[in-house]
XYZ file of C-alpha atoms in Angstrom:
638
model
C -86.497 -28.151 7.741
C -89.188 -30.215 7.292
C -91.104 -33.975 7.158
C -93.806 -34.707 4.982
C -96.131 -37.734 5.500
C -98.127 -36.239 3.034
C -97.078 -33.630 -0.467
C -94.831 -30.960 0.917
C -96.846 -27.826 2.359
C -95.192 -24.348 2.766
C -93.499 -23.179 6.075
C -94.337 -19.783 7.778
C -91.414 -17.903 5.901
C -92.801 -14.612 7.042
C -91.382 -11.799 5.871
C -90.816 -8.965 8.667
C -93.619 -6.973 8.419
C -95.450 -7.745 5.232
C -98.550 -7.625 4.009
C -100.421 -9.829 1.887
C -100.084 -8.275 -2.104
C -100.809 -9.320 -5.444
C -98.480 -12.141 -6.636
C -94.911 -11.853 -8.362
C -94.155 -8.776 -7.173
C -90.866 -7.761 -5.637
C -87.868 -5.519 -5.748
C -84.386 -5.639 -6.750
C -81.573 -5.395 -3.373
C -79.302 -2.542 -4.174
C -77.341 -4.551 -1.885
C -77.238 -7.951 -3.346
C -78.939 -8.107 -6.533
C -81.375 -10.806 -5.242
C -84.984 -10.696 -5.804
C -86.830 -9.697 -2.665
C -90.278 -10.584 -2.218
C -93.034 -8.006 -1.041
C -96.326 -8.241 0.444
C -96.432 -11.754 1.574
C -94.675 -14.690 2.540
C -92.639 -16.355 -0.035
C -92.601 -20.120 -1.674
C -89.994 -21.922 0.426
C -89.048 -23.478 -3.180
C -88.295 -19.463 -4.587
C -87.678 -19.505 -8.124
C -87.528 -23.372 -8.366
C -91.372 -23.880 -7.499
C -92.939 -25.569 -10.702
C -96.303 -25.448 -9.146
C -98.780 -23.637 -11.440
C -101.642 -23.576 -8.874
C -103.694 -20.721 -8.716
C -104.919 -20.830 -5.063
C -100.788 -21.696 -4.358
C -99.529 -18.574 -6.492
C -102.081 -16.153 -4.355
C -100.888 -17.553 -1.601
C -97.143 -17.314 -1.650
C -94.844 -14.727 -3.192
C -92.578 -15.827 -6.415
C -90.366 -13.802 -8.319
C -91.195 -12.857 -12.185
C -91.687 -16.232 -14.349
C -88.672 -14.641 -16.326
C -86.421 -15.478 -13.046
C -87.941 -18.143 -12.307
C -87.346 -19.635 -15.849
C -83.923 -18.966 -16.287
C -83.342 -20.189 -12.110
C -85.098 -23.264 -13.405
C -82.452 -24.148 -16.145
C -79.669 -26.543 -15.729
C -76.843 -24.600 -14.475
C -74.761 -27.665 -12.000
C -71.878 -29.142 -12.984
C -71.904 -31.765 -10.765
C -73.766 -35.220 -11.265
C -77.111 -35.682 -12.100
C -79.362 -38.622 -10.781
C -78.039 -41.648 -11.864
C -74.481 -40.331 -12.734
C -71.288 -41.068 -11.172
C -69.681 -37.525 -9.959
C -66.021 -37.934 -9.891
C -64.691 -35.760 -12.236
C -63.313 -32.806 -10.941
C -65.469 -29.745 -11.215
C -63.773 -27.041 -13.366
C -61.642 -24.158 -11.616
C -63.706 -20.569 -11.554
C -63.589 -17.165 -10.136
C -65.372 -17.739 -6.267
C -67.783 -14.917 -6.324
C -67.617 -12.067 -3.726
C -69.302 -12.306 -0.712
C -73.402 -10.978 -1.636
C -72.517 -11.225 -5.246
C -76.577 -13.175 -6.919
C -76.976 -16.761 -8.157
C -79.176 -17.582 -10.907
C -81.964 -19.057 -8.733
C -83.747 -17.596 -6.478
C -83.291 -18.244 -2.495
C -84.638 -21.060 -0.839
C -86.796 -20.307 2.624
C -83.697 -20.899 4.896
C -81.700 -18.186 2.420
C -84.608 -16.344 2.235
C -84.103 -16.338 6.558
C -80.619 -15.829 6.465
C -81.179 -12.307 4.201
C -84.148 -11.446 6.627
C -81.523 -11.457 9.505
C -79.167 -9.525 7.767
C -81.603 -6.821 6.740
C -83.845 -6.585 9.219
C -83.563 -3.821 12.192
C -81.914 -5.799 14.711
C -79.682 -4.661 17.644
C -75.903 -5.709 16.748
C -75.973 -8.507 19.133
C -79.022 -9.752 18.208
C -77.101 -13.061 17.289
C -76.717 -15.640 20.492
C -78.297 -13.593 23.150
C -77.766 -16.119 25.558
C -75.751 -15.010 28.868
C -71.870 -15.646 28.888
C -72.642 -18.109 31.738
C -75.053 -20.078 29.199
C -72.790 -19.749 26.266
C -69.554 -20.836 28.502
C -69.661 -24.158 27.361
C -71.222 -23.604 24.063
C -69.468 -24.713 20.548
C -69.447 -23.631 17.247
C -69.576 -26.427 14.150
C -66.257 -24.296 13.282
C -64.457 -25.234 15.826
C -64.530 -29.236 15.098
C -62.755 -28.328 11.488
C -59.050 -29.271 11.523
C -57.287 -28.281 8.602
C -54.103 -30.045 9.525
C -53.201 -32.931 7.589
C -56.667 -32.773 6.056
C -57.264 -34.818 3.579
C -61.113 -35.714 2.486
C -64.284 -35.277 4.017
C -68.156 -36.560 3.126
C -70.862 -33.738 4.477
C -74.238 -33.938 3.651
C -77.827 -31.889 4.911
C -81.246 -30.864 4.371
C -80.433 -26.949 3.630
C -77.005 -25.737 2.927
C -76.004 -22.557 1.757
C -72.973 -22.744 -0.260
C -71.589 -19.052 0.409
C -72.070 -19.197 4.232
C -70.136 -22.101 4.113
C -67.461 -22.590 2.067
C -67.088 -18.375 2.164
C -67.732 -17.677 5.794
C -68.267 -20.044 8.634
C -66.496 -23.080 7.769
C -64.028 -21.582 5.040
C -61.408 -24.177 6.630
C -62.994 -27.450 4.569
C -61.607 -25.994 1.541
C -58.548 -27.365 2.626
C -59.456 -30.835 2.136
C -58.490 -32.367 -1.250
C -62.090 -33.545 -2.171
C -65.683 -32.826 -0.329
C -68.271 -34.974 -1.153
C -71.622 -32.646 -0.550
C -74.456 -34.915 -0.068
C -77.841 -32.646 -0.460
C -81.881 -33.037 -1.157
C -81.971 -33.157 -4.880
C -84.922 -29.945 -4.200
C -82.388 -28.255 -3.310
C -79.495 -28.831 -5.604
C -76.015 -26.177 -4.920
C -75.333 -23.255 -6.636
C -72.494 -24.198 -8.523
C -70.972 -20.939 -9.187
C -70.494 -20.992 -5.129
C -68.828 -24.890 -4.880
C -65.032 -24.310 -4.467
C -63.435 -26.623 -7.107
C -62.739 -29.226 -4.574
C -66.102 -30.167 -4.366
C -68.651 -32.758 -5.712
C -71.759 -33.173 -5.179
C -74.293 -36.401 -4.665
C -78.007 -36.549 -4.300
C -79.607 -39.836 -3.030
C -82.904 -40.962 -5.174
C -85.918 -40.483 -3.112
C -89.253 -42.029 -2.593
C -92.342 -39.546 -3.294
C -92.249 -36.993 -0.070
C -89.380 -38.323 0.814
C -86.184 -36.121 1.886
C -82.249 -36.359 2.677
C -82.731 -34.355 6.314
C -79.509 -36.263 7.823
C -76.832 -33.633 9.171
C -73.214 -34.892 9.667
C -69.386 -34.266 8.662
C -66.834 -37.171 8.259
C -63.871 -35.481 8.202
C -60.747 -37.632 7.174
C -56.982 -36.756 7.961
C -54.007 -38.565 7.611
C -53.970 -40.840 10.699
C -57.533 -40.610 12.082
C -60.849 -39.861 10.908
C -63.931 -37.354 12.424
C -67.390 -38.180 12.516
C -69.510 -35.295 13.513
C -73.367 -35.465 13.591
C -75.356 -31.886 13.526
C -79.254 -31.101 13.986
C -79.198 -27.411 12.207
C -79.039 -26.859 8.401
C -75.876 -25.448 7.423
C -77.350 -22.230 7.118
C -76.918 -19.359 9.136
C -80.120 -19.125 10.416
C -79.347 -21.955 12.434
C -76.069 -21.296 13.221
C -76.488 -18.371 15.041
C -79.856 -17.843 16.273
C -81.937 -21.214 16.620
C -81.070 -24.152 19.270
C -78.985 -26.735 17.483
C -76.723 -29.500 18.975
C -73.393 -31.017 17.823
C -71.873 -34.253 18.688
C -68.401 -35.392 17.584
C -65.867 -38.180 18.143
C -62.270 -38.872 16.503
C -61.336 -42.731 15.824
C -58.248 -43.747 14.600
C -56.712 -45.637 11.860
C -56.566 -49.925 12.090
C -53.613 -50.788 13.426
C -52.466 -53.740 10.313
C -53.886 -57.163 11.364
C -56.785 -55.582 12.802
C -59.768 -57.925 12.164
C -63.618 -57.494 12.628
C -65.657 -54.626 12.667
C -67.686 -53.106 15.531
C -71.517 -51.895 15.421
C -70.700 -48.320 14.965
C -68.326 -49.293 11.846
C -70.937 -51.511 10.291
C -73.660 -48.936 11.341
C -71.464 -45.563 9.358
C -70.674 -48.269 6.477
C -74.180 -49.333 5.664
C -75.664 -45.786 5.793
C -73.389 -44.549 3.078
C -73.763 -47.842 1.081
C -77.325 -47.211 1.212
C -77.100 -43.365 -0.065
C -76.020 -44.682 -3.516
C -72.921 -43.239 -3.826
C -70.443 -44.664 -6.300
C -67.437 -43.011 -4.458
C -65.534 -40.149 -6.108
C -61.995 -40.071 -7.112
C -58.454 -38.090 -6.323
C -57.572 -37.242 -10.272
C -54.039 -36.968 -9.587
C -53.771 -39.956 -7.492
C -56.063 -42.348 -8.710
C -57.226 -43.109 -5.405
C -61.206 -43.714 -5.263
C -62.730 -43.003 -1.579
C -66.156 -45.212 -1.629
C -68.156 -45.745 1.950
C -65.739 -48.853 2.466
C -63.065 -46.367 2.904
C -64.598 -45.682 6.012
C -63.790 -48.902 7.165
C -59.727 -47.877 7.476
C -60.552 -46.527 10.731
C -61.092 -48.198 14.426
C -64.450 -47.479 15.670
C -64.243 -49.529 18.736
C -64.336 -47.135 21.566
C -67.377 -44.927 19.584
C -69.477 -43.764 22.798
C -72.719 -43.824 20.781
C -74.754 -46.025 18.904
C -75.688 -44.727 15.491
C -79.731 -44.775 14.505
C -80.058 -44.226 11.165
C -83.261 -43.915 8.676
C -82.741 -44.620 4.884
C -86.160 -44.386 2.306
C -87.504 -48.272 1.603
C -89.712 -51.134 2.448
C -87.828 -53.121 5.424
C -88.523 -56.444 6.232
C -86.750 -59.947 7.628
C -83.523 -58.948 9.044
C -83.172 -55.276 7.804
C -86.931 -54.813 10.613
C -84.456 -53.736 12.972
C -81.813 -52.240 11.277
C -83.125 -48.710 10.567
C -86.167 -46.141 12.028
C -87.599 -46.658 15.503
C -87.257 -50.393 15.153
C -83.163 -50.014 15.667
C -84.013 -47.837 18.647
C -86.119 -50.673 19.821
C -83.374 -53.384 19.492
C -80.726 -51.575 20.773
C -82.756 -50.355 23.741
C -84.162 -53.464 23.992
C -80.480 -55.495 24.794
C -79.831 -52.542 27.120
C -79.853 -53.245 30.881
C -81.071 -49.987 33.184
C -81.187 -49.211 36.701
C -84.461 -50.362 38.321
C -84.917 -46.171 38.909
C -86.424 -45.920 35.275
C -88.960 -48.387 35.619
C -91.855 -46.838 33.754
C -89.960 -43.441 33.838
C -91.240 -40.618 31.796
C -89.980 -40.381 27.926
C -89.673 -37.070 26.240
C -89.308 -36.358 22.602
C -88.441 -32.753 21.580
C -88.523 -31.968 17.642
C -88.685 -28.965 15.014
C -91.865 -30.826 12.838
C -94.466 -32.877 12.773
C -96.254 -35.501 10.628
C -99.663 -36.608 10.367
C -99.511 -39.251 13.519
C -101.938 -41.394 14.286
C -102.732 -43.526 17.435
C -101.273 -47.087 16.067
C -98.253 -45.334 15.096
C -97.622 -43.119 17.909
C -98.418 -46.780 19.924
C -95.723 -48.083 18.205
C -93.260 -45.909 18.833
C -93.943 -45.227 22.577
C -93.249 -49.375 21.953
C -89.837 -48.454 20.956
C -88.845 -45.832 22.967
C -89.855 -47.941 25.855
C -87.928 -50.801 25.298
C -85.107 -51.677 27.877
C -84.458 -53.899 30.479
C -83.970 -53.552 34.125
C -80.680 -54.304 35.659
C -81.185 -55.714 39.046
C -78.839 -56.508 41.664
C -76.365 -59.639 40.883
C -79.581 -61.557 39.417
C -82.293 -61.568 36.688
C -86.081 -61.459 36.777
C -88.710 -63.387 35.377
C -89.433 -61.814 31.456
C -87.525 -62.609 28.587
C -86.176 -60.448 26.025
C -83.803 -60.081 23.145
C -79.949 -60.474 24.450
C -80.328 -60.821 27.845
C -82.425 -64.590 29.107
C -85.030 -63.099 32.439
C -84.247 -59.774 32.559
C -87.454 -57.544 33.370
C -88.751 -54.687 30.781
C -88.447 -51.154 31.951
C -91.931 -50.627 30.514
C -93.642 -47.227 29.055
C -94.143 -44.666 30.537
C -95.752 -41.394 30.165
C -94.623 -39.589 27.008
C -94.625 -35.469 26.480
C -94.080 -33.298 23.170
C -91.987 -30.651 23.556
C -93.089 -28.042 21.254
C -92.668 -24.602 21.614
C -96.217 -22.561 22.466
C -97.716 -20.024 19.934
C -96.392 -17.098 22.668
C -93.010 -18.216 23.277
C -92.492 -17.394 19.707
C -93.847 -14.410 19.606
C -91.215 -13.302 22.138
C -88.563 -14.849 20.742
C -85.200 -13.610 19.829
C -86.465 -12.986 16.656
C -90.191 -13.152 16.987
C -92.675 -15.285 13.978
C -89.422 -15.624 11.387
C -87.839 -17.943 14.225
C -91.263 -19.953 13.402
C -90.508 -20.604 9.729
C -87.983 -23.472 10.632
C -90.436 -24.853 12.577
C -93.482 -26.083 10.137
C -95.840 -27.454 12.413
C -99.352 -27.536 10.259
C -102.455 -27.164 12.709
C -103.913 -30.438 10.858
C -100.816 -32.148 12.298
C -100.985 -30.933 15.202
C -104.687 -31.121 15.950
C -106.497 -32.943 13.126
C -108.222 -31.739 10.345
C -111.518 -31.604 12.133
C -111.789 -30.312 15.574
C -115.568 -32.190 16.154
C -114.480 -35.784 14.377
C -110.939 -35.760 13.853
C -109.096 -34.001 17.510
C -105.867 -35.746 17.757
C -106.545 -36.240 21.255
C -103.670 -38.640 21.694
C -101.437 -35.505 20.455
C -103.059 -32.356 22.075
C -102.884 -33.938 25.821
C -99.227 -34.483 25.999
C -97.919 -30.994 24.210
C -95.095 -29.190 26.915
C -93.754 -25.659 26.579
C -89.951 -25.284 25.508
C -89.578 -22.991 28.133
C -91.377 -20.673 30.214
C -95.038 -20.726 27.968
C -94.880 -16.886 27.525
C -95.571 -14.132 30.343
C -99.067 -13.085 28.095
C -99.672 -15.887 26.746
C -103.341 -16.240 29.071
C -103.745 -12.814 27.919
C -103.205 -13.767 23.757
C -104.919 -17.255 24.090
C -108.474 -16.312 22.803
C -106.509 -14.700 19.941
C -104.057 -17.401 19.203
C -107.315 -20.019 19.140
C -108.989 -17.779 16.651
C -105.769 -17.823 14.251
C -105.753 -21.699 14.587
C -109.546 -21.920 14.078
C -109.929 -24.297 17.650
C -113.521 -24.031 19.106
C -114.101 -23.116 22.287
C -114.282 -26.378 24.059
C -110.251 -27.374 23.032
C -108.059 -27.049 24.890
C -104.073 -27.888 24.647
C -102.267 -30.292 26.917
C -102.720 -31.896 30.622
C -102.070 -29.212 33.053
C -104.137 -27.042 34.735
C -104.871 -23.354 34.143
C -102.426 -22.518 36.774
C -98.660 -21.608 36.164
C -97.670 -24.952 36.934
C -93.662 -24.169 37.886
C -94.294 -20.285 38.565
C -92.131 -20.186 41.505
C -89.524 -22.232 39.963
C -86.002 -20.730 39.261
C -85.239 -19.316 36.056
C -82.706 -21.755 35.640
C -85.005 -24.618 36.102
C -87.518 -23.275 33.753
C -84.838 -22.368 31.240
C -81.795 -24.390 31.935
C -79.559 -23.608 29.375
C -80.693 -19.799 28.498
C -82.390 -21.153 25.324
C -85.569 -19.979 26.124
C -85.924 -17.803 23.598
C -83.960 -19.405 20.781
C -85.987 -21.237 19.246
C -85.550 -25.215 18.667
C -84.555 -26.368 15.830
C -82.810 -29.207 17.620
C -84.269 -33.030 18.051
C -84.021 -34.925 20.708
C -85.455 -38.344 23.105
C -84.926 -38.618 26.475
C -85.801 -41.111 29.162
C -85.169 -39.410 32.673
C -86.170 -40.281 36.162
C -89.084 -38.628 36.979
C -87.398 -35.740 39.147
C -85.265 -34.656 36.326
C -82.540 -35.224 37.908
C -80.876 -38.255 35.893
C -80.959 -39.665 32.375
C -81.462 -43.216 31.079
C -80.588 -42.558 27.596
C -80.567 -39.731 25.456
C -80.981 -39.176 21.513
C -80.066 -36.570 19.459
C -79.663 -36.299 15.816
C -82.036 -35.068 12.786
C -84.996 -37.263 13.142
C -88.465 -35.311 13.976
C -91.553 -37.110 14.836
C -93.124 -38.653 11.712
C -93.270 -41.962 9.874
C -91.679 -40.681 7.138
C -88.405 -40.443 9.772
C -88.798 -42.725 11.842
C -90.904 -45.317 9.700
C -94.022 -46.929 9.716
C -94.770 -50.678 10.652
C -97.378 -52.182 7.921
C -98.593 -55.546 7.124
C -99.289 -56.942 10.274
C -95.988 -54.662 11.591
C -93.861 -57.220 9.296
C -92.599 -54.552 7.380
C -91.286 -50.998 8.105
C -91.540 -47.966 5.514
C -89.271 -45.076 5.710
C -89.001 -41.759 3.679
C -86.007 -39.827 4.322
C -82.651 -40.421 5.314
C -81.979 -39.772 8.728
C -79.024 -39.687 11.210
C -78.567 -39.175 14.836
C -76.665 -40.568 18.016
C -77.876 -42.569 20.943
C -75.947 -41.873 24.311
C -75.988 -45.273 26.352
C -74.760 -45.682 30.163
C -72.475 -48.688 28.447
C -71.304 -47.668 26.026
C -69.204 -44.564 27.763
C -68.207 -47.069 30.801
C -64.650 -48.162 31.716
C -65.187 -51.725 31.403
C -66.909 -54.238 28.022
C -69.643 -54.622 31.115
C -70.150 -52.223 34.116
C -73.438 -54.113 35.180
C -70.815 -57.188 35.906
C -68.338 -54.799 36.933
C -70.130 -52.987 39.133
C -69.061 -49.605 37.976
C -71.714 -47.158 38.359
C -72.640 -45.131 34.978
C -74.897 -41.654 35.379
C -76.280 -39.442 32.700
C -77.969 -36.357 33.834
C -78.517 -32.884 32.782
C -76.073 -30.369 33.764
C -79.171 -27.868 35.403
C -81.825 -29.682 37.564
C -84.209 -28.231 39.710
C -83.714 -27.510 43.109
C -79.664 -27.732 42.389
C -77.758 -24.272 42.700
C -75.259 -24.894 40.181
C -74.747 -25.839 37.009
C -71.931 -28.773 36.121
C -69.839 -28.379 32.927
C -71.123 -31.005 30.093
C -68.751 -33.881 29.317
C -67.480 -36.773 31.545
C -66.469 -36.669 35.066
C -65.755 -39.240 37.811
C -66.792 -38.841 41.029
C -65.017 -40.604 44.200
C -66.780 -41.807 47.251
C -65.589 -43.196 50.270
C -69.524 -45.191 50.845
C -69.044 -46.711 47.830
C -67.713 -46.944 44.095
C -66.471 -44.759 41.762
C -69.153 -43.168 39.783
C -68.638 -42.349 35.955
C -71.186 -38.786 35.247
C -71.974 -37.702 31.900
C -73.492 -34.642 31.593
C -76.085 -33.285 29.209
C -77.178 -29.659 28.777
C -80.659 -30.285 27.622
C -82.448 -26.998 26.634
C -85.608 -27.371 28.376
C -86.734 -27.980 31.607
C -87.070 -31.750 33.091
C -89.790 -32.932 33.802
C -90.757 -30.232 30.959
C -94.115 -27.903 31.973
C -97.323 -29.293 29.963
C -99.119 -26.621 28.304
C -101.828 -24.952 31.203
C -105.100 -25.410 29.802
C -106.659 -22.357 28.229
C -103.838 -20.430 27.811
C -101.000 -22.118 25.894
C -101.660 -22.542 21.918
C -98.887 -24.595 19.838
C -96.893 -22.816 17.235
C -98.580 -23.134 14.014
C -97.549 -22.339 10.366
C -99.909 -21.198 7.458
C -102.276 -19.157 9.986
C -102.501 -15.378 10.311
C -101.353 -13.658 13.245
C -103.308 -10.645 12.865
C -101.842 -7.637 14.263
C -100.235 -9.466 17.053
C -96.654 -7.727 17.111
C -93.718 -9.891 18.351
C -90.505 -8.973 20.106
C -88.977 -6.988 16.882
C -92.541 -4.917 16.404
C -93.307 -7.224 13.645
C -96.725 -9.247 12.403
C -97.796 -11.547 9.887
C -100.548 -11.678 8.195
C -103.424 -9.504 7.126
């Protein structure tokens, strides 16, 4: 899972143990049949890589050029760019569970074999406590089969037999899947069941489809369901990864106009040129305006969507960070979140500079402050005086060079999480020290109990000089006497995030402004990048997540007016003893009005820890651990 300002580099796809070889070498699973690479870490792109580098072939393990020949040949029989894909695949024989495809695994198959051959305790998978995991969901368990009838899916990484085999066998039950995927990594089609067609977008240079989502249509209502893990299992079962999910139903006839979310889920699609695909034996064609059947009225987020091109005039606003800035921007907050800290969480990073880490603190700092029964003094978009909440201080949740190391899984947890030092850091530690990065980098948990004991190592593997140092805290444990709930508040501490998220919270933790979560990680190639005197926006990839807003899960067109009283806040805070269930309650006072309390359970601690200077290192692909071992005995490296 990855974003790519600049060519796509390699993540750390470690194998367990290995050792750096000679090139090409590998052996043959007794198990499987597929190729497994020895000696050192292999080419994300397997048996697909065209690159004929020499310094890239030393570097990364392939399999035989005879493999990767034959894994390089046409073998789909789905469309191909600039195609329309609605004929019905042919029937075949679904191949038994391990049975070998023609090309070689991609990193997050490559991950998924790792688990299931490495020397792991049985219940190695979802280690969290039952308490943690009460409330926890599966992507399984939002499939209805009844009445199903089509369904649109779409990701960065998905591995055919995990999911149409395995994990979410029930989709084959739909009469036609549309699989939208990034054409560099097309499906094995010996693994699509025959209800099945497939669609990649047409992308920009670097660009990526990295959205995550399930529409799921049945006979009287229709599922939207938006994801942050590849559908692999990987990320399933062993990294942090979110769900959201909401059922609308069909227009009642003589139903008229269309609401933001409709218009929003309509657009998107439009703009992943997709022709639509067709039932053969009825005729019927399902196109993104099909998606306009349904009554998205009461949806209880606002969709933020990226999609690859040059946006100017009226489309400024409709995609990237510049949507979150309008929508936020029309949004009236309590005066509590003046200025309140902003956190953004993600599982990558892309070269950011100051102007365009300016602009989107810009963005994620729009709003306006609700005051009470009258307006300030500023103007703004959508509501005439209201005052601007302002920025305020912005951390980086990324996870710390130690607290993967004693991870669940140890460095392979790291591979879905390419962070490249450059990025990180800057290419030059004397004239190019991404200062306005390295001073706002927060643990995802606890930091590591030895990480102050590892750090001179770690900064060696990274190549940092002595006078760095990571983040704005002090050498102290900042937090150490902290509960372990409040450090790790959901028992994700040491399942490592591949989940995204923004959050704007008061500055005790205890209560949420707005929340996003979806498949965008912090880059211009997500998000997109204002040019020409910020008239125009560029984005990359297509991207999809979900902002939570205090009005938009109210009981009334206008709780300010109302005087309702919305909360969001997460469902651990420190210095509370318990933890409340996520969802929606309502809570009664005799002092004063009813009070309507979503809750969140955010995976890391708020406010989150900064890093303590000279001890916590960021996680870092494309480095050499050395003979560090992690918390399976395992290094990386030489």
């Amino acid at each position: 899972d990855d974003d790519h300002d600049e060519p796509p580099a390699q993540s750390a796809s470690h194998e367990a143990g290995a050792s750096r070889d000679a090139g090409g070498k590998g052996s043959q699973s007794e198990k499987t049949g597929a190729w497994v690479p020895a000696g050192k870490p292999p080419c994300i792109y397997g048996a697909r890589c065209y690159r004929k580098n020499e310094i890239h072939l030393a570097e990364f393990s392939h399999p035989p050029p005879d493999r990767r020949a034959a894994a390089q040949a046409p073998e789909r029989t789905g469309a191909k760019r600039g195609r329309d894909p609605t004929d019905d695949p042919q029937p075949h024989k679904v191949p038994a569970a391990g049975s070998a495809s023609k090309r070689t695994a991609s990193y997050g198959e490559h991950l998924n074999r790792e688990l299931r051959r490495a020397e792991l305790p049985p219940d190695v998978h979802v280690r969290a406590s039952d308490e943690h995991n009460r409330h926890a969901r599966r992507v399984r368990n939002y499939i209805k089969t009844n009445d199903a009838q089509w369904a649109l899916m779409g990701n960065y990484m998905q591995d055919e037999q995990f999911i149409f085999h395995a994990e979410l066998g029930g989709l084959r039950k739909f009469m036609r899947i549309v699989m939208f995927h990034h054409a560099q990594y097309p499906p094995h089609a010996n693994l699509l069941p025959p209800n099945v067609v497939t669609h990649a977008p047409r992308l920009p240079s670097f660009g990526t489809h990295h959205s995550k989502f399930f529409v799921l249509a049945y006979t009287q209502e229709v599922r939207v369901i938006v994801i942050t893990a590849n559908s692999i299992q990987g990320d399933f079962y062993d990294m942090t990864d979110a769900i959201w999910a909401q059922d609308f139903p069909k227009k009642a006839k003589g139903t008229e106009g269309a609401s933001d979310f409709e218009n929003d889920l309509v657009q998107y699609f439009e703009a992943l040129q997709w022709p639509g695909t067709a039932f053969s034996f009825t005729g019927e064609r399902i196109t993104a305006a099909s998606l306009r059947a349904y009554d998205y009225s009461k949806a209880t987020v606002q969709l933020i969507a990226s999609v690859p091109g040059s946006h100017t005039g009226q489309d400024l606003h409709k995609w990237g960070h510049m949507k979150l800035r309008r929508v936020l921007g029309a949004q009236r907050f309590s005066s509590e979140f003046v200025e309140s800290p902003i956190v953004a969480q993600f599982s990558s990073i892309g070269s950011i500079q100051p102007e365009w880490l300016a602009d989107f603190e810009e963005s994620v700092g729009a709003g306006l402050v609700l005051q009470d029964g009258h307006e300030g003094s500023a103007g703004a978009p959508g509501v005439v005086g209201a005052p601007r909440l302002g920025g305020g201080r912005l951390s980086l949740v990324w996870p710390t060079m130690e607290e993967m190391r004693r991870s669940l899984l140890g460095w392979i947890m790291g591979g879905p999480i390419p962070g490249r030092i450059e990025n990180l850091a800057g290419k030059d530690w004397d004239k190019n020290l991404k200062k306005h990065l390295i001073s706002k980098y927060c643990m995802w948990s606890t930091g590591g109990d030895n990480a102050r004991e590892n750090h001179d190592h770690y900064k060696r593997c990274i190549g940092a000089p002595a006078h760095v140092s990571f983040g704005p805290g002090t050498s102290s444990s900042q937090g150490q006497h902290d509960a372990q709930d409040a450090i790790d508040p959901e028992g994700r501490g040491r399942s490592m995030p591949h989940i995204k998220t923004l959050v704007r919270h008061h500055a005790s933790g205890k209560s949420l402004a707005w929340l996003y979560l979806g498949s965008h990680n912090l880059s211009g190639a997500a998000w997109g990048s204002l040019n020409k005197n910020k008239t125009q926006l560029r984005i990359l990839s297509y991207e999809l997540g979900v902002l939570f807003l205090p009005s938009l899960v109210s009981s009334t067109p206008d709780p300010a007016a109302s005087g309702e009283v919305v909360k969001f806040e997460p469902t651990s805070v420190v210095g509370r003893s318990r933890r409340e269930k996520p969802g929606l309650r309502e809570e009664r006072s005799l002092a004063g009005p009813a009070q309507r309390v979503l809750a969140f359970p955010i995976p890391y601690r708020l406010p989150p820890r900064p890093y303590r200077r000279d001890v916590d290192i960021p996680w870092a692909v494309k480095v050499s651990i050395g003979p560090l071992q992690d918390s399976q005995g395992n290094t990386i490296g030489e």
